[in-house]
PDB file of C-alpha atoms in Angstrom:
ATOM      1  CA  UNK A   1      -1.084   0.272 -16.406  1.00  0.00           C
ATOM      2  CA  UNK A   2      -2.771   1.812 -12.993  1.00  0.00           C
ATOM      3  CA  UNK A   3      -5.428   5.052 -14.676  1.00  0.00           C
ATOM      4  CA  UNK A   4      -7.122   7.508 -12.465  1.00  0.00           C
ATOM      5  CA  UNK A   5     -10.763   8.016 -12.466  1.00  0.00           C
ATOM      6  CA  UNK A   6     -12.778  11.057 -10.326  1.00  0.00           C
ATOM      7  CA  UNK A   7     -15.797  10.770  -8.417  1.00  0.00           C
ATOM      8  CA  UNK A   8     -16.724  14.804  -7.492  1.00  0.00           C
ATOM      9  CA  UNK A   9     -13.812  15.397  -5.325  1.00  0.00           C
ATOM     10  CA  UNK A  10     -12.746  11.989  -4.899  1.00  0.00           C
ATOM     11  CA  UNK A  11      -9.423  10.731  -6.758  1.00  0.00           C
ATOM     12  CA  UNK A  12      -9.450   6.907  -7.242  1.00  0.00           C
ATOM     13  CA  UNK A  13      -6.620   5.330  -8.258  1.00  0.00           C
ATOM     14  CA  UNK A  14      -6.411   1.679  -9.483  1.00  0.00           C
ATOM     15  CA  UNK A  15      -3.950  -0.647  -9.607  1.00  0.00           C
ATOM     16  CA  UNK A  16      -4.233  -2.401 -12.380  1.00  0.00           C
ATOM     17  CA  UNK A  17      -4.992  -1.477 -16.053  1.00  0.00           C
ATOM     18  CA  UNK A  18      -8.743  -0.938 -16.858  1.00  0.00           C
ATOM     19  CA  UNK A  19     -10.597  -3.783 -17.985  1.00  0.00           C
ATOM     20  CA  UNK A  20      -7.963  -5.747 -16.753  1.00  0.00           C
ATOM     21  CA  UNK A  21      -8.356  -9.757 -15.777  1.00  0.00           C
ATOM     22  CA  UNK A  22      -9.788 -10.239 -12.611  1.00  0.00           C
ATOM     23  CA  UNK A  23      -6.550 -12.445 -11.781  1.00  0.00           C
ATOM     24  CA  UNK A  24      -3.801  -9.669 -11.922  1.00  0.00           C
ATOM     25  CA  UNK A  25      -2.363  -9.634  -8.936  1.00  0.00           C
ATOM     26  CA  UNK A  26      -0.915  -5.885  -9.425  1.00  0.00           C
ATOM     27  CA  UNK A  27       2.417  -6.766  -8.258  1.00  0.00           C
ATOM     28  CA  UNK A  28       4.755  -4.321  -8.154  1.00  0.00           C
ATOM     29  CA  UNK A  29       6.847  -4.275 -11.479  1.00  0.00           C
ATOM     30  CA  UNK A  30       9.474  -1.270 -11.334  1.00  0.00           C
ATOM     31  CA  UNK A  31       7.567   0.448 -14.871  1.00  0.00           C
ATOM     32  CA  UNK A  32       4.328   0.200 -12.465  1.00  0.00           C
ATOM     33  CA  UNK A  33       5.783   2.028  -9.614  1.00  0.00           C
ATOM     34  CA  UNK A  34       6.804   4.959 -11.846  1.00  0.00           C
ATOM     35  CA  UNK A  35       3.288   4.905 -13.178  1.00  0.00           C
ATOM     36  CA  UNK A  36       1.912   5.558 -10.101  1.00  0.00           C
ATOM     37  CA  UNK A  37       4.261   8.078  -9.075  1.00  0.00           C
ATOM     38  CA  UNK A  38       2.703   9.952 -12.128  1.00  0.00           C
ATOM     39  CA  UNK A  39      -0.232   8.846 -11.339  1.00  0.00           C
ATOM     40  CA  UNK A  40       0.086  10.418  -7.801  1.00  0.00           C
ATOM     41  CA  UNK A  41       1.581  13.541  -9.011  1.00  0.00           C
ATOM     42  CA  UNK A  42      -1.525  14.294 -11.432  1.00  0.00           C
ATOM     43  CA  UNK A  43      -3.706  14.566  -8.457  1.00  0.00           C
ATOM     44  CA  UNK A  44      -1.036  16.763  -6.401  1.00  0.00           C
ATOM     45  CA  UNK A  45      -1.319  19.341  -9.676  1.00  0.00           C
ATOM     46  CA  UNK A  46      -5.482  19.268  -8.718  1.00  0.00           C
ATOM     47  CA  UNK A  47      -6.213  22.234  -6.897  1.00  0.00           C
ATOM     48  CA  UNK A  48      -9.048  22.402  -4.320  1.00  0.00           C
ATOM     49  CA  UNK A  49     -10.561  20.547  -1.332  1.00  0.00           C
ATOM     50  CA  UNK A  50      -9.585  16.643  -2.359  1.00  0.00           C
ATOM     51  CA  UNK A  51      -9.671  13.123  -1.281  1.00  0.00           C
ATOM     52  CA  UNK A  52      -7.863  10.221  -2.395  1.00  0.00           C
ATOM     53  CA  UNK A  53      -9.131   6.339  -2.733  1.00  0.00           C
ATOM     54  CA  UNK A  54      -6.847   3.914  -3.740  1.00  0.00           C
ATOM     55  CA  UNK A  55      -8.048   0.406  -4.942  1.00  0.00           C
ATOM     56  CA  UNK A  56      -7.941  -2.725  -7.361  1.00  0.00           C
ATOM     57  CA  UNK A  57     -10.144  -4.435  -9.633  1.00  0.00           C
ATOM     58  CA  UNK A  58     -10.899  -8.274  -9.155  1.00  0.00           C
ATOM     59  CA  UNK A  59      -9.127 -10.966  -6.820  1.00  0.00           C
ATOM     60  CA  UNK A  60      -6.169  -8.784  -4.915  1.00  0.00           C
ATOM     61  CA  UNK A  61      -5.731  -5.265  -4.553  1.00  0.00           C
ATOM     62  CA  UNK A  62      -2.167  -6.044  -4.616  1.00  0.00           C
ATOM     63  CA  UNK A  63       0.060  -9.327  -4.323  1.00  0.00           C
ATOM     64  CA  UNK A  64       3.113  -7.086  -3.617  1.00  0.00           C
ATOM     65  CA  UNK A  65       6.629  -7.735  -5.182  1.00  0.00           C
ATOM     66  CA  UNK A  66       7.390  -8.952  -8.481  1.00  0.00           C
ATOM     67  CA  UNK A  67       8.980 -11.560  -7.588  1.00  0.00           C
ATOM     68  CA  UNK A  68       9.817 -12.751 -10.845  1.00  0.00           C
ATOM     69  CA  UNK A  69      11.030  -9.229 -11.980  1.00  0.00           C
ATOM     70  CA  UNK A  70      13.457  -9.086  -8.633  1.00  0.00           C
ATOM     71  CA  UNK A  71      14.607 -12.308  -9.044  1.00  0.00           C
ATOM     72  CA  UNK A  72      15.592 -11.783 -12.810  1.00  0.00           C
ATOM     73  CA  UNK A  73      17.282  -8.803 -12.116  1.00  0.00           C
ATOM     74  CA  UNK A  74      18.914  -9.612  -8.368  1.00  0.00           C
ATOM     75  CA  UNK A  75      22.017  -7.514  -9.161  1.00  0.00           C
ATOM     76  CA  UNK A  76      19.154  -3.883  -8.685  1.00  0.00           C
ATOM     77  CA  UNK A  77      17.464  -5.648  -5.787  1.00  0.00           C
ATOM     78  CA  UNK A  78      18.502  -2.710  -3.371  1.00  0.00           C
ATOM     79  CA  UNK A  79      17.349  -0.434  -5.726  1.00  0.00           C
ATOM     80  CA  UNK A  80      13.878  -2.055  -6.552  1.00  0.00           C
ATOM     81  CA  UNK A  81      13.046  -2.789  -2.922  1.00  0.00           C
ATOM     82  CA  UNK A  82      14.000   1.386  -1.991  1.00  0.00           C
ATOM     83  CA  UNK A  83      11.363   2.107  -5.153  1.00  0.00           C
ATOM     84  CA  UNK A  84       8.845   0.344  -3.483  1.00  0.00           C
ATOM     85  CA  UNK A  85       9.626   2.481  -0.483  1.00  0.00           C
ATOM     86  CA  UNK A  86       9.281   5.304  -1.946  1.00  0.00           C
ATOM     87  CA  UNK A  87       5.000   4.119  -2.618  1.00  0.00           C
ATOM     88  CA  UNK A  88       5.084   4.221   1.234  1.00  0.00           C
ATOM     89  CA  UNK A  89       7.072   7.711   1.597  1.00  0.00           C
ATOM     90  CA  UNK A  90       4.667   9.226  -1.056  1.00  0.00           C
ATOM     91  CA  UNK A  91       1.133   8.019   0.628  1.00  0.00           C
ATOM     92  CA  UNK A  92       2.409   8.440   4.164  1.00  0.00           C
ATOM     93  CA  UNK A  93       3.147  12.066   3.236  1.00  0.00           C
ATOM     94  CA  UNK A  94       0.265  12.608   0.677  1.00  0.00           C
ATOM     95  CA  UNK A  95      -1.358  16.376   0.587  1.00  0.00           C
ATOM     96  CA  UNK A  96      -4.736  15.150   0.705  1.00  0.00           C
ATOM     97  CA  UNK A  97      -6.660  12.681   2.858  1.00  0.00           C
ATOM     98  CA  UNK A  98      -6.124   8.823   1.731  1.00  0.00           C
ATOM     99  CA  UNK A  99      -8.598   6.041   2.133  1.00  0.00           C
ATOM    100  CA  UNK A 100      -7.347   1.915   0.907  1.00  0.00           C
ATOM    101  CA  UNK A 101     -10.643  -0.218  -0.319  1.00  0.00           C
ATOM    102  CA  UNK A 102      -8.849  -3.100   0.348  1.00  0.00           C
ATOM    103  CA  UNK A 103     -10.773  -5.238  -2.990  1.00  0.00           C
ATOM    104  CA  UNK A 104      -9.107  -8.671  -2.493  1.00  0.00           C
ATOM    105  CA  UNK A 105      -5.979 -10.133  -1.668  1.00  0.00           C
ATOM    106  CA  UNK A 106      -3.542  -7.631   0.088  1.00  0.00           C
ATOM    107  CA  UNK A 107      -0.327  -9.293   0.682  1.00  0.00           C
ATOM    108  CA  UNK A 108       3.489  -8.758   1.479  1.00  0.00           C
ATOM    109  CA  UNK A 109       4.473  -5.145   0.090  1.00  0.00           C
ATOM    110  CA  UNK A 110       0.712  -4.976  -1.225  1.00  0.00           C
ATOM    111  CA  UNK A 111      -0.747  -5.181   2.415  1.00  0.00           C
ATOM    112  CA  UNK A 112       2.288  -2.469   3.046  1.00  0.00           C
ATOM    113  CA  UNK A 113       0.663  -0.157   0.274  1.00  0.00           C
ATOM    114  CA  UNK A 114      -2.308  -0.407   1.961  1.00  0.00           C
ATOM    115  CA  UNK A 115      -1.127   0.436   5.392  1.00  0.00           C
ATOM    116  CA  UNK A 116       0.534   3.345   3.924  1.00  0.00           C
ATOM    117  CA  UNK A 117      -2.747   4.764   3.544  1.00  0.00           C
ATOM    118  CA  UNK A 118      -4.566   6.840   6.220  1.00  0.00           C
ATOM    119  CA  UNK A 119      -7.659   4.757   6.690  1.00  0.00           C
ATOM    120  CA  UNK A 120      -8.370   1.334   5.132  1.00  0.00           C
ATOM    121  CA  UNK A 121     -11.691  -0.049   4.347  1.00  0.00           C
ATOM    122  CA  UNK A 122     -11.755  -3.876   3.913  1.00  0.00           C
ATOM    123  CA  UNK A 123     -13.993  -5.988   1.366  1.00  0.00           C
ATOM    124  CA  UNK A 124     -15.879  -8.088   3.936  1.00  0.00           C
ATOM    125  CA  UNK A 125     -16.616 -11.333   2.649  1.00  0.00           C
ATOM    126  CA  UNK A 126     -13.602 -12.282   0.467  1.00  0.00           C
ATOM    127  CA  UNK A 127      -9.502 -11.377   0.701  1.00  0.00           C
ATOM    128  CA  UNK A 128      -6.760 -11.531   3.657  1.00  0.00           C
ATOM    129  CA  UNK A 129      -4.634  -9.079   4.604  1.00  0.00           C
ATOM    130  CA  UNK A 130      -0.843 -10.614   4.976  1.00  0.00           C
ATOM    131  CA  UNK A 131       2.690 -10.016   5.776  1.00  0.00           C
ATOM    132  CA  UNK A 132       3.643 -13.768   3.975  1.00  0.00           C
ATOM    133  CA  UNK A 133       7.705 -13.132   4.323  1.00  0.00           C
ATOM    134  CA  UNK A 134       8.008 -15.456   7.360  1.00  0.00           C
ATOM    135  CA  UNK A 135       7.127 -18.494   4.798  1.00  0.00           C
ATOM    136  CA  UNK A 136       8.891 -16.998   1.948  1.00  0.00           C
ATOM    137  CA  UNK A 137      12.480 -17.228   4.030  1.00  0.00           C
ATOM    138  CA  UNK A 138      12.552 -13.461   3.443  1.00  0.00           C
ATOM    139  CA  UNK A 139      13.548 -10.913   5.599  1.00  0.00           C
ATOM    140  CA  UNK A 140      11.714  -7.662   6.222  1.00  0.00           C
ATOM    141  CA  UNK A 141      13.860  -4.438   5.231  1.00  0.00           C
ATOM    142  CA  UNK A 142      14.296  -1.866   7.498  1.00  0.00           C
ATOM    143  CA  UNK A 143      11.878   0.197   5.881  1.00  0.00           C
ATOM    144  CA  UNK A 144       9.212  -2.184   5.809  1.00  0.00           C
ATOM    145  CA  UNK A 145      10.157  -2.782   9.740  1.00  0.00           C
ATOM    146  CA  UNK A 146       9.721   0.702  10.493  1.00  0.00           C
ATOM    147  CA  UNK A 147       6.376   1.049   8.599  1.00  0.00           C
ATOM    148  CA  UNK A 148       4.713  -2.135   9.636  1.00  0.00           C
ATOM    149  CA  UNK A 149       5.888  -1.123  13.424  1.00  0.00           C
ATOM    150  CA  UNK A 150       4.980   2.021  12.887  1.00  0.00           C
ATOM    151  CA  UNK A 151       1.632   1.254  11.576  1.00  0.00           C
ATOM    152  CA  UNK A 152       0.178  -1.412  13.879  1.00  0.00           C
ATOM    153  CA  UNK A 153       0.137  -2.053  17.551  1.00  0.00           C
ATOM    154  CA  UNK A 154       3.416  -4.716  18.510  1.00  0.00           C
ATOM    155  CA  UNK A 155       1.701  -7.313  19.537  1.00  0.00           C
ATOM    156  CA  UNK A 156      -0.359  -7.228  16.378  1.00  0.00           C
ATOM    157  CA  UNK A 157       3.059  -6.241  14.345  1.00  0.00           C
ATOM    158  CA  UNK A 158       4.927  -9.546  16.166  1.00  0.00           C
ATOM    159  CA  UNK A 159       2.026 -11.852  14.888  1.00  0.00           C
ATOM    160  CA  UNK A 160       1.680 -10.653  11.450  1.00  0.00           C
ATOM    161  CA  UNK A 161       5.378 -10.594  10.585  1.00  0.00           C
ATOM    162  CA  UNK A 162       6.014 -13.515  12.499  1.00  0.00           C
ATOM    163  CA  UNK A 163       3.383 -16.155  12.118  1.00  0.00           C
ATOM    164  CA  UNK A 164       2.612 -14.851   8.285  1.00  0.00           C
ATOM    165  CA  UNK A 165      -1.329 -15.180   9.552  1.00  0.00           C
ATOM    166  CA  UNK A 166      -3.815 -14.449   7.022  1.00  0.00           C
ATOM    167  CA  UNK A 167      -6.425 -11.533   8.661  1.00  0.00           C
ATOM    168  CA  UNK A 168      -9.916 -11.891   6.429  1.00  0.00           C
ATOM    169  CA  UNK A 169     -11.790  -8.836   7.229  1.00  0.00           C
ATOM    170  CA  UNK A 170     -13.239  -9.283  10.745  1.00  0.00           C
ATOM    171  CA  UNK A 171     -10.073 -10.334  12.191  1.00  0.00           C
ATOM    172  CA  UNK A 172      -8.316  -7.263  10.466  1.00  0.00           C
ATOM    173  CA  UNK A 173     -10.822  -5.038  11.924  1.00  0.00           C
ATOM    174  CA  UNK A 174     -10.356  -6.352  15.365  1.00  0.00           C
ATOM    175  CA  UNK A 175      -6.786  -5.936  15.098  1.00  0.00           C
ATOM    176  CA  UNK A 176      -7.076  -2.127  14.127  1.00  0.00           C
ATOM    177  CA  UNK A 177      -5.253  -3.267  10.809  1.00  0.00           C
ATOM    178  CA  UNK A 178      -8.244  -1.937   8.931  1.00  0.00           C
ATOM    179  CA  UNK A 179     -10.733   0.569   9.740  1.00  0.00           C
ATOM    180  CA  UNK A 180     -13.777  -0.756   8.736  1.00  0.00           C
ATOM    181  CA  UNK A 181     -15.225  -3.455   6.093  1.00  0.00           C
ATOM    182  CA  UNK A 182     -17.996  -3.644   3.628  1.00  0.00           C
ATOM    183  CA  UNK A 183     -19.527  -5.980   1.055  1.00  0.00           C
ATOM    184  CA  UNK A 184     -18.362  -6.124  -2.541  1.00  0.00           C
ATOM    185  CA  UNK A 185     -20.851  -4.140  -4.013  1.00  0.00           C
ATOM    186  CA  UNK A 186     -20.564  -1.385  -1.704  1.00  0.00           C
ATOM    187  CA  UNK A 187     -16.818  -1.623  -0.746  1.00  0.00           C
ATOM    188  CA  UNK A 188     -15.600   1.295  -3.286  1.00  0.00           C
ATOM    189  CA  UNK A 189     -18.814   3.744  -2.760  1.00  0.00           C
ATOM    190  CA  UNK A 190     -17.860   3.295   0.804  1.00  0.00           C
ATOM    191  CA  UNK A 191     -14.325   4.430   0.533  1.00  0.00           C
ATOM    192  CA  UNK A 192     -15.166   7.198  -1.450  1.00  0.00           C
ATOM    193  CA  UNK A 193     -17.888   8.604   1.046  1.00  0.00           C
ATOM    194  CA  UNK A 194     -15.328   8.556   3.948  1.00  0.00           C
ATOM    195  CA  UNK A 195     -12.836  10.519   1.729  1.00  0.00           C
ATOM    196  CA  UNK A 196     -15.770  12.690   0.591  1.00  0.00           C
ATOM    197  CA  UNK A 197     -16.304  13.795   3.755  1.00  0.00           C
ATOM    198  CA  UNK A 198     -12.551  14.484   4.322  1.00  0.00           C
ATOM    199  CA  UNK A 199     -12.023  16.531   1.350  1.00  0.00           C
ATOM    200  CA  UNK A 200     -12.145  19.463   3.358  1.00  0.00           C
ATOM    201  CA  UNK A 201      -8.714  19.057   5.199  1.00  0.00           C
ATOM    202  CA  UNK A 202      -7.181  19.531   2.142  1.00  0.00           C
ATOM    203  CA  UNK A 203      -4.819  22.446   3.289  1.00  0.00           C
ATOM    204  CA  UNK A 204      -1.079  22.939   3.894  1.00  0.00           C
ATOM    205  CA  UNK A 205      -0.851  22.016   7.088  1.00  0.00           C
ATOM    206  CA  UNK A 206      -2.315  18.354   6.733  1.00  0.00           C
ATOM    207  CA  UNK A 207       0.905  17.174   5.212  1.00  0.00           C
ATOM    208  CA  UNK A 208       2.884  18.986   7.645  1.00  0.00           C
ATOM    209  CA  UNK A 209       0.968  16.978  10.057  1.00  0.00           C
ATOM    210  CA  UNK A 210       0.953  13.487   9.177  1.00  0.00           C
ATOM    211  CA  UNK A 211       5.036  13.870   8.623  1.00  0.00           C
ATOM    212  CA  UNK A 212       5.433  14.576  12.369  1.00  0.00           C
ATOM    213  CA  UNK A 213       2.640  12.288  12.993  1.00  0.00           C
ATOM    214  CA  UNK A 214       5.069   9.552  11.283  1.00  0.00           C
ATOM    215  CA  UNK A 215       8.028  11.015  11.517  1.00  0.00           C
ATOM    216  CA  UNK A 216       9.712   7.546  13.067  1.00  0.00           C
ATOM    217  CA  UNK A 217       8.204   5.462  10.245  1.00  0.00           C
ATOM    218  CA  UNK A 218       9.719   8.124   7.824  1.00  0.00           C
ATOM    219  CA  UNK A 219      13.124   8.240   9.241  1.00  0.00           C
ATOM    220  CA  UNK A 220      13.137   4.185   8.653  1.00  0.00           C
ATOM    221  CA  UNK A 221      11.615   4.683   5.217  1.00  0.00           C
ATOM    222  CA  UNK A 222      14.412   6.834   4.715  1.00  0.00           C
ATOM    223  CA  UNK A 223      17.542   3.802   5.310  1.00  0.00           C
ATOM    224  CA  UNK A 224      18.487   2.554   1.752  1.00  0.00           C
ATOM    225  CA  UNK A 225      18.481  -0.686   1.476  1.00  0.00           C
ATOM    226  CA  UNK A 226      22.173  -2.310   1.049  1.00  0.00           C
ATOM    227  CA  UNK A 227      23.688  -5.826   0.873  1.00  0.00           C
ATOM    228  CA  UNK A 228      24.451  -5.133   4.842  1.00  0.00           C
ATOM    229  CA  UNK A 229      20.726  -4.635   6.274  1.00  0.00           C
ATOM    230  CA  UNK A 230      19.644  -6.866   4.103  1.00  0.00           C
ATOM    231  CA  UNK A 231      20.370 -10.183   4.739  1.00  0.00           C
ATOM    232  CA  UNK A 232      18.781 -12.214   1.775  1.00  0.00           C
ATOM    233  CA  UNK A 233      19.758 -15.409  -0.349  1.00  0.00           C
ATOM    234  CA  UNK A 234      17.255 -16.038  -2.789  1.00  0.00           C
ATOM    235  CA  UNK A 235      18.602 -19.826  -2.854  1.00  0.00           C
TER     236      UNK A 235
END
């Protein structure tokens, strides 16, 4: 289960359940995605100037879909992959300023998650940041297109989706996929400083703004997913 934790003004939001093995991959399992929805909605109740960090504990920040959920229950794959969406609507959207400490591993609709964010901060020494469907024989739904698209320059969008490379931290800071990096130990502190000192745009207008800031990515975000746009055999 993700929890919520508060440094001053600073709402951090994990992934994964406290205390959790360092190996959880945080994928997302539909029960998980209502969790953080909840999650998410607690710190819209807060009232004052507010930031929002979220992050992972251990070896990914997030390894994306659960695959083995999805492919149990392929008859609500539509439905599961327009949940998922909705993680993206919500942060892209969200009332407060948003910072990603990128922990570990951020891949598929995990690395998505963390794009959805307004500013990511990247563990420096350990983790990749990657859009793996290209390997996986999976397509990319036309939310996903718009966001990724949306969210990074084309030529950078054209060699994630397409080559499925794996960005470490200096790479993904050279491509403008992150915004920064730091070491382990410092990684979270460092997100929550940079929302810290954004706490202060915490007003009506800033979700006003970053909805016509993304209003493209949103109108994609928007397209449920159906059997027609998307093309997908698991076999």
């Amino acid at each position: 289960m993700p929890y919520l934790k508060r440094d001053g003004d600073v709402f951090v939001l994990y992934l994964g359940a406290e205390g959790q093995n360092i190996d959880s991959e945080n994928r997302f399992h539909p029960d998980l995605i209502t969790e953080l929805h909840a999650l998410l909605d607690e710190v819209e109740a807060s009232e004052g100037p507010a930031a929002l960090v979220v992050t992972a504990n251990g070896k990914f920040f997030s390894n994306g879909l659960d695959t083995d959920w999805l492919f149990g229950n392929f008859d609500k794959n539509c439905w599961y992959l327009d949940r998922v969406h909705s993680l993206y609507t919500r942060l892209l959207g969200f009332q407060m300023p948003t910072v990603a400490a990128v922990n570990g591993h951020a891949f598929g609709a995990g690395a998505m998650l963390a794009t959805s964010c307004d500013f990511r901060i990247m563990r420096a020494d350990r983790g990749y940041w990657c859009l793996p469907e290209v390997h996986l024989g999976m397509p990319f739904t036309v939310a996903m297109n718009a966001l990724v698209t949306g969210r990074l320059t084309n030529q950078v969008a054209v060699e994630a989706m397409t080559t499925g490379r794996r960005y470490g931290a200096d790479d993904a800071l050279a491509a403008r996929i992150v915004d920064g990096k730091a070491d382990a130990e410092s990684l979270l502190a460092t997100a929550v400083a940079q929302a810290d000192a954004l706490k202060g745009n915490r007003k009506p207008n800033l979700p006003v703004i970053k909805r016509a800031l993304h209003q493209h990515i949103l109108a994609g975000l928007a397209v449920e997913t159906t059997p027609e746009n998307l093309a997908f055999n698991p076999a």
